[in-house]
XYZ file of N, CA, C and O in Angstrom:
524
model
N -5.641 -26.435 6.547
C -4.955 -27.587 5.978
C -5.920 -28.780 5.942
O -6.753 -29.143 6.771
N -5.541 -29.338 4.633
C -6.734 -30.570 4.515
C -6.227 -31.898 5.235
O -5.102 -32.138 4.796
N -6.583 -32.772 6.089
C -6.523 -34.146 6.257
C -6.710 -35.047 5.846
O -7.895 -35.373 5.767
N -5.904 -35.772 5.457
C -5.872 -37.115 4.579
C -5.545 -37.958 5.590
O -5.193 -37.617 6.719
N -5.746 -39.814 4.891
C -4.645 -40.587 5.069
C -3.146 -40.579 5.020
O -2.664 -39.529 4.593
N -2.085 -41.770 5.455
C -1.054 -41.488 4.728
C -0.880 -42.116 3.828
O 0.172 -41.847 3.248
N -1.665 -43.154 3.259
C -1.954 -43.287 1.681
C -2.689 -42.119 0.668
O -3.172 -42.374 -0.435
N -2.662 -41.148 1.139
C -2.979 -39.897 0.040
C -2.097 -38.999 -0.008
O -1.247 -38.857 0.871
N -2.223 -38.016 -1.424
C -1.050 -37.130 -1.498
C -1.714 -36.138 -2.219
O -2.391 -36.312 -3.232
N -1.444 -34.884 -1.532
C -1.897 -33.833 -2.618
C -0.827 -33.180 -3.311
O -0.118 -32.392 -2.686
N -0.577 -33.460 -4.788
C 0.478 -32.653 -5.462
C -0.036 -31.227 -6.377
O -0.866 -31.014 -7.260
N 0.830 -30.528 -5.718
C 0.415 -29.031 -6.380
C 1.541 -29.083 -7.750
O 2.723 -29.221 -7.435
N 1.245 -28.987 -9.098
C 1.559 -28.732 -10.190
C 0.959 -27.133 -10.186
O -0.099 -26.571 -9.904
N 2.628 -26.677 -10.794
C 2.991 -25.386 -11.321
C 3.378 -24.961 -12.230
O 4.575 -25.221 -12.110
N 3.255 -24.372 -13.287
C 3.649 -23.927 -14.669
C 2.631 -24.553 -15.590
O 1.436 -24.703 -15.334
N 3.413 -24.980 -16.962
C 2.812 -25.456 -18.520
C 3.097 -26.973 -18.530
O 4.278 -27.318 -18.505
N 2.139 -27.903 -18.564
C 2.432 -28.941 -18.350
C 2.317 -29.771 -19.741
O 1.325 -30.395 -20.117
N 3.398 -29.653 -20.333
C 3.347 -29.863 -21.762
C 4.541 -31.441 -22.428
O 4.621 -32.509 -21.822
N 4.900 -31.286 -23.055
C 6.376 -32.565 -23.308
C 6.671 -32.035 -22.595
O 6.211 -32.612 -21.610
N 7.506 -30.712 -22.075
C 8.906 -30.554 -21.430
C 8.877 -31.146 -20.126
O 9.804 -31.851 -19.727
N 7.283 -30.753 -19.060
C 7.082 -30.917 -17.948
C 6.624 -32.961 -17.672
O 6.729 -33.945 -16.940
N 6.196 -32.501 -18.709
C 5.068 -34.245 -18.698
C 6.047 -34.880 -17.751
O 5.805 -34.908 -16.545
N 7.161 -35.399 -18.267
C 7.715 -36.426 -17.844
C 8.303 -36.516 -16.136
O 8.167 -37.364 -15.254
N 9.040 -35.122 -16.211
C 9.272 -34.681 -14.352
C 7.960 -35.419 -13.481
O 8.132 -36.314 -12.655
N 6.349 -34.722 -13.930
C 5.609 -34.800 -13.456
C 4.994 -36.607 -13.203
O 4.400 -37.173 -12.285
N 5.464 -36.991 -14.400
C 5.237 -39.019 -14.111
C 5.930 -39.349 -13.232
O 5.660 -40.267 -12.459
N 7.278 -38.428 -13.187
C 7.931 -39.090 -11.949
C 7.852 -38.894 -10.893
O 8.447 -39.623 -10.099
N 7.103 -37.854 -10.478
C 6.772 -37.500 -9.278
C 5.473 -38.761 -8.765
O 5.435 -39.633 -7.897
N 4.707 -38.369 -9.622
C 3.313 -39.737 -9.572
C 3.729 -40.769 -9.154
O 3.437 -41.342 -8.104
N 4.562 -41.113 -10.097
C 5.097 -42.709 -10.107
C 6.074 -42.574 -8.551
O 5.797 -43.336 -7.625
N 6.909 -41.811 -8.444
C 7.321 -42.069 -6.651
C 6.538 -41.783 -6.065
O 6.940 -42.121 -4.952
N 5.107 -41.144 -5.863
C 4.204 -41.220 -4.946
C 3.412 -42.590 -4.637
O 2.879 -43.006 -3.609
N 3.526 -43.047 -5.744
C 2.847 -44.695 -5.195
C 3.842 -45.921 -4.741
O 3.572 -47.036 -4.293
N 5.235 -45.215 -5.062
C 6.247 -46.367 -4.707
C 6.185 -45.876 -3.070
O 5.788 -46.804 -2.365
N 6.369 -45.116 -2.605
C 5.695 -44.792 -1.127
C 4.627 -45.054 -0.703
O 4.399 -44.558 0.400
N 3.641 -45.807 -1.250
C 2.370 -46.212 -0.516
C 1.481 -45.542 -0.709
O 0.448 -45.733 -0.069
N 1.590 -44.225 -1.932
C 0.332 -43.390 -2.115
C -0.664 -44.467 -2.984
O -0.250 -45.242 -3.847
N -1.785 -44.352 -2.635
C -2.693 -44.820 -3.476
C -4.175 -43.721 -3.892
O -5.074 -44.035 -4.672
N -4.112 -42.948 -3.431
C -4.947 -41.360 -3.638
C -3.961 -40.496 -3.741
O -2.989 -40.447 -2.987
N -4.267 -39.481 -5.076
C -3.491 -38.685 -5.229
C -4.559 -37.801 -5.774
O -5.468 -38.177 -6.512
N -4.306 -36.240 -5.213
C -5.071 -35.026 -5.775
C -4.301 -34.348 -6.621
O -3.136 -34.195 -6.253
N -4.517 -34.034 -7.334
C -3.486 -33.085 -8.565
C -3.854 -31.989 -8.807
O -4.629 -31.979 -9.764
N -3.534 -30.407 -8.101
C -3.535 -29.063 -7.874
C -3.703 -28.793 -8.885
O -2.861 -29.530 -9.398
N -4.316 -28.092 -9.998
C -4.115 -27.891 -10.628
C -3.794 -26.412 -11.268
O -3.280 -25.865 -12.243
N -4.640 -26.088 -9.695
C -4.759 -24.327 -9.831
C -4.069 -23.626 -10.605
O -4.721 -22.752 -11.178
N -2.106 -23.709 -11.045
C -1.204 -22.831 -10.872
C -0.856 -23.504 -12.916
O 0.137 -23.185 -13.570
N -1.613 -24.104 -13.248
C -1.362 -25.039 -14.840
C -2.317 -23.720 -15.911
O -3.534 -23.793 -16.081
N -1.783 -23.046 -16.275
C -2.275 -22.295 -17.236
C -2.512 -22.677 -18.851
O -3.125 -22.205 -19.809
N -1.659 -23.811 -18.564
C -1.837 -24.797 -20.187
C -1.562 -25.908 -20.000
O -0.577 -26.019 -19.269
N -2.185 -27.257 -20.486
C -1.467 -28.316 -21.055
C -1.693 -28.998 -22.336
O -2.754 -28.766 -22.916
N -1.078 -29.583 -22.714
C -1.108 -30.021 -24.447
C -1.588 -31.734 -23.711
O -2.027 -32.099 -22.620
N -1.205 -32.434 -25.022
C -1.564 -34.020 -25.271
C -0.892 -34.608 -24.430
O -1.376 -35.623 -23.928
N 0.462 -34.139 -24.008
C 1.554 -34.767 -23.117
C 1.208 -35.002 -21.687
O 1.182 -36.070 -21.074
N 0.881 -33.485 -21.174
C 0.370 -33.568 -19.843
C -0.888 -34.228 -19.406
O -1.108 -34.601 -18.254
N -1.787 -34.357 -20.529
C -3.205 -34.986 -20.415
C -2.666 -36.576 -20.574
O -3.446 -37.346 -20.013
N -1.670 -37.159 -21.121
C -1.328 -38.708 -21.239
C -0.811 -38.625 -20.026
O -1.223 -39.615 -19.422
N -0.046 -37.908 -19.245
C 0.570 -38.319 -17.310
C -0.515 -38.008 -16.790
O -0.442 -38.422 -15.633
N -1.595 -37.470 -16.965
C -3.049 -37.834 -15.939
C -3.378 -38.892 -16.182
O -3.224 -39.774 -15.337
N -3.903 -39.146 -17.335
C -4.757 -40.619 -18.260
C -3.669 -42.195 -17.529
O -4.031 -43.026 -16.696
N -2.612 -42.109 -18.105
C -1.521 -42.835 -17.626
C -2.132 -43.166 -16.002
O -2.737 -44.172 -15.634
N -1.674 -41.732 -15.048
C -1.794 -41.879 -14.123
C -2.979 -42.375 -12.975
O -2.924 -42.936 -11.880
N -4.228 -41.775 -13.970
C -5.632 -42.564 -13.387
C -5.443 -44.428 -13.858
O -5.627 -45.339 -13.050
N -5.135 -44.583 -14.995
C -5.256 -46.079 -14.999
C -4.310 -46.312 -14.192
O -5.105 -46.619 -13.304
N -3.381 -46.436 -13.727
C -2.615 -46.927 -12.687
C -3.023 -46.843 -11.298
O -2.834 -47.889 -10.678
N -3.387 -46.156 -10.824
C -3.849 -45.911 -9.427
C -5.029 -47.037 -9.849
O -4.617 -48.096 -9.375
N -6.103 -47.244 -10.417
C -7.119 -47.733 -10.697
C -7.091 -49.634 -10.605
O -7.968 -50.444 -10.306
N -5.552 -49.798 -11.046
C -5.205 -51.152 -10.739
C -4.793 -51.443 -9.534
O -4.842 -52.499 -8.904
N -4.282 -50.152 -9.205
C -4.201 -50.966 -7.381
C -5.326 -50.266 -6.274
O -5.140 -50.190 -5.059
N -6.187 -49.920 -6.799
C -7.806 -49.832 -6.203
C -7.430 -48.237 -5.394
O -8.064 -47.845 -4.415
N -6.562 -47.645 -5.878
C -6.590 -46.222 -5.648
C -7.374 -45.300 -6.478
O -8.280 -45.684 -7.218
N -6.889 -43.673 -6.298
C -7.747 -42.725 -7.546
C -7.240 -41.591 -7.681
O -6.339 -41.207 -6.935
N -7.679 -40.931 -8.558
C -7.114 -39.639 -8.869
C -8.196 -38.603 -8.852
O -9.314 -38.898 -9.276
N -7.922 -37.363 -8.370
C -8.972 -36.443 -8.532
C -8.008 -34.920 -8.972
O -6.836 -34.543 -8.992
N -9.182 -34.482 -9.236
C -8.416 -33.205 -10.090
C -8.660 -31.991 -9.684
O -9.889 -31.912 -9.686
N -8.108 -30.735 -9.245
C -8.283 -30.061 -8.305
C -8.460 -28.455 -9.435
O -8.113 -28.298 -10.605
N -9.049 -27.611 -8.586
C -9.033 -26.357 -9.344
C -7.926 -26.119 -10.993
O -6.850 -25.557 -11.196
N -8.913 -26.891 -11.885
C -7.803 -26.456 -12.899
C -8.636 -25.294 -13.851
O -9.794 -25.293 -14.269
N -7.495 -24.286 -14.005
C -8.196 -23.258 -14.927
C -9.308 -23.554 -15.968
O -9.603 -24.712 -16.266
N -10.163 -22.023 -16.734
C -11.073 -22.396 -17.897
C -9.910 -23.634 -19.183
O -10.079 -24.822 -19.460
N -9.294 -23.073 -19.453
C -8.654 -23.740 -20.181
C -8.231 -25.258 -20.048
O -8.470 -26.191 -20.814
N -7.870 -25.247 -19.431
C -7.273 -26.864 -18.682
C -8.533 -28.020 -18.652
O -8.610 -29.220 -18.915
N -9.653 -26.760 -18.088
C -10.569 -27.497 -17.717
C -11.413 -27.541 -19.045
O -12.193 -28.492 -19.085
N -11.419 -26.666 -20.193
C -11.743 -27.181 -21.450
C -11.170 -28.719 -21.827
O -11.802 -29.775 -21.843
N -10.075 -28.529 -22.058
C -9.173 -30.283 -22.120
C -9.729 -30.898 -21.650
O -10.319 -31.753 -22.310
N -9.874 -30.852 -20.357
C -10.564 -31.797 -19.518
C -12.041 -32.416 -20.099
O -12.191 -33.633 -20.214
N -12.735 -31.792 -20.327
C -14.127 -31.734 -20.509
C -14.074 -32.674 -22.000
O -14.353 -33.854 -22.213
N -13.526 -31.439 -23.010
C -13.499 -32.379 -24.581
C -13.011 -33.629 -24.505
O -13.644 -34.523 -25.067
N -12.229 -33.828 -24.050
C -11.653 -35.572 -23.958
C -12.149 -36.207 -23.130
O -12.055 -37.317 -23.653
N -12.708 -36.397 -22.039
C -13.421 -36.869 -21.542
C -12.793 -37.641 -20.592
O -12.945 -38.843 -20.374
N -11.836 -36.586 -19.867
C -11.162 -36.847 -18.851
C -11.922 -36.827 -17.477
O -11.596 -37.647 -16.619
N -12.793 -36.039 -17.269
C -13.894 -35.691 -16.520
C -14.857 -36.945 -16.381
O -15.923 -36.857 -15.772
N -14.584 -37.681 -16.757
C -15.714 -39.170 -16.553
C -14.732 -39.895 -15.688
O -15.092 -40.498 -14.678
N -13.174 -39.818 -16.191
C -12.919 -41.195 -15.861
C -12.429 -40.433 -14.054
O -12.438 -41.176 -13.072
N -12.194 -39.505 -13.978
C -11.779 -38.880 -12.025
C -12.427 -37.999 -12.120
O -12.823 -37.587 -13.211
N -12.759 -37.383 -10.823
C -13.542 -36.669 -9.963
C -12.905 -35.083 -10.530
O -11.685 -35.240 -10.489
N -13.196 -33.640 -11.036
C -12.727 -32.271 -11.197
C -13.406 -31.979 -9.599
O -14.381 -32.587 -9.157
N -12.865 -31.219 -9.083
C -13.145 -30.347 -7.770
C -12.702 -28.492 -8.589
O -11.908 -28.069 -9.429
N -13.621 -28.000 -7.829
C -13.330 -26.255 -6.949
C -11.901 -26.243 -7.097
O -11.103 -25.760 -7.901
N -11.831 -27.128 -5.763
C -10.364 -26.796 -5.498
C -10.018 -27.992 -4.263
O -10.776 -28.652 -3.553
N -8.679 -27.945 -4.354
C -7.915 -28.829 -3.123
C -8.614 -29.510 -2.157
O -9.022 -30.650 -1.935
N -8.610 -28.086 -1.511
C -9.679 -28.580 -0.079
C -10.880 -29.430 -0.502
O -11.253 -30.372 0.198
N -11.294 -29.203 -1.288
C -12.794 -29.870 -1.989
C -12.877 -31.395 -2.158
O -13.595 -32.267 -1.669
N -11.583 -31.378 -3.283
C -11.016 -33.096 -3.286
C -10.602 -33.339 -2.144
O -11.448 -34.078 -1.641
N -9.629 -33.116 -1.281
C -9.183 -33.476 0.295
C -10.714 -34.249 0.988
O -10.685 -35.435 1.318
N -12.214 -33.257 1.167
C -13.038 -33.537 1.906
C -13.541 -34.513 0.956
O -13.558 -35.586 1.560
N -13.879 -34.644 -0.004
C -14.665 -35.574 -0.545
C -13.573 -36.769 -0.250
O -14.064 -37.670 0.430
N -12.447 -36.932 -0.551
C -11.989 -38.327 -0.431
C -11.762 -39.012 0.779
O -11.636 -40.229 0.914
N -11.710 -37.921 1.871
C -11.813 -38.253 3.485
C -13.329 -38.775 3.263
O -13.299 -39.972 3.550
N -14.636 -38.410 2.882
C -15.859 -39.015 3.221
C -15.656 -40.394 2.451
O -15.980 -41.405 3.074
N -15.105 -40.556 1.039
C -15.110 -41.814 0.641
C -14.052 -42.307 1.635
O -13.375 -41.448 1.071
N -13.440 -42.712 2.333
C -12.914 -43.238 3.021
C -13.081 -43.493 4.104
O -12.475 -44.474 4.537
N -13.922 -42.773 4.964
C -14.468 -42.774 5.872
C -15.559 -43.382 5.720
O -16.150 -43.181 6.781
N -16.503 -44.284 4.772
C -16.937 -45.376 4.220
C -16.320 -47.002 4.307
O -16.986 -48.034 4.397
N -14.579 -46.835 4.240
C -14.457 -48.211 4.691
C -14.033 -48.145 5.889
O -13.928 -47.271 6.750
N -13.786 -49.333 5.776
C -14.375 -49.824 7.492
C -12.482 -49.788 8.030
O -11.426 -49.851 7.400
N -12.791 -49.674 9.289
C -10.848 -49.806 9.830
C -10.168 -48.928 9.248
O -8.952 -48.960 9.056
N -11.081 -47.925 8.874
C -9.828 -46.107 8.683
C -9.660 -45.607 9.990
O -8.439 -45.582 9.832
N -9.753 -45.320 10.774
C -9.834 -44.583 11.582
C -8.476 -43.316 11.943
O -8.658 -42.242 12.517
N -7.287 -43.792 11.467
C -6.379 -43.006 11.827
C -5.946 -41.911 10.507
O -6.447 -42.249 9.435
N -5.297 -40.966 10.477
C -5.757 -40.201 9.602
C -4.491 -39.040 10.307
O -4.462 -38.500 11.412
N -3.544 -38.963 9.159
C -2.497 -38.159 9.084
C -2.563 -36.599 8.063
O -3.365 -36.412 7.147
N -1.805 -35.902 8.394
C -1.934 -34.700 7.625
C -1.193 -35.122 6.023
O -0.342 -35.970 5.756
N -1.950 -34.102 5.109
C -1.633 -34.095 4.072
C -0.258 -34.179 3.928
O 0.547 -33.830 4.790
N 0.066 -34.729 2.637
C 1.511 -34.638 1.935
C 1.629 -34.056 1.601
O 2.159 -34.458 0.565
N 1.553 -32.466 1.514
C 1.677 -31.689 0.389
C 3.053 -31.512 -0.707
O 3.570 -30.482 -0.275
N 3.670 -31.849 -1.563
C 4.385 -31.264 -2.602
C 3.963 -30.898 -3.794
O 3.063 -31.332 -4.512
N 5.004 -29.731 -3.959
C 5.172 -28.807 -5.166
C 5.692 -29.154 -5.548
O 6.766 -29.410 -5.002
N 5.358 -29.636 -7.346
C 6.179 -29.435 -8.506
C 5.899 -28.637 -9.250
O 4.825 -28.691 -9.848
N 6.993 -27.424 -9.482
C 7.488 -26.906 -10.222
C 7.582 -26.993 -11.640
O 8.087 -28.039 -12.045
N 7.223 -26.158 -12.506
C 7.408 -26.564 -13.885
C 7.770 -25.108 -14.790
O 6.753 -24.467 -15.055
N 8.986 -24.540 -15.263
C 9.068 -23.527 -15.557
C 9.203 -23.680 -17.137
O 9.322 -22.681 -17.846
């Protein structure tokens, strides 16, 4: 299990993240920062597709975290996904990882950079679902 802050959250997205899902999935985002998330990892492992929809609740979702000096990173997303990723040039604006654990350690070292972290809670993990 990875260690975070409790300002971080790792959300595992599941299914096709397309119109149907997009929007569930903003809302999950969007209540993760009304709780104090300001790092959020986004699983991507289990996303076998997404269209324009699901790529606007990342895009969306990196500029927002970005105004309140948080971030987004992007976790094992398939060849495909990770095509999207690449052509649009989603890949500049947050961090792609391996996988989970990968983003988890890298954002514990950026954090472990400022000063007065010291305490350090277990991950958030939730699943959303997307059938």
């Amino acid at each position: 299990m990875a260690v975070i802050s409790s300002d971080a959250a790792v959300i595992t997205v599941c299914g096709e993240l397309d119109t149907d899902t997009g929007l569930a999935l903003q809302h999950q985002l969007a209540g993760q920062v009304v709780h104090g998330r300001r790092h959020l990892v986004l699983d991507l492992a289990d996303v076998p597709f997404m269209d324009s929809s699901g790529l606007r609740v990342i895009v969306r979702t990196v500029n927002e975290m970005r105004n309140i000096d948080g971030s987004v990173s992007l976790a094992a997303p398939s060849q495909v996904v990770r095509r999207v990723l690449d052509l649009t040039g989603v890949g500049m604006t947050c961090q792609i990882f391996d996988s989970a654990d990968a983003a988890c350690e890298a954002l514990l070292g950026r954090k472990d950079e400022v000063p007065d972290r010291t305490a350090y809670d277990t991950v958030d993990r939730q699943r959303v679902q997307h059938d």
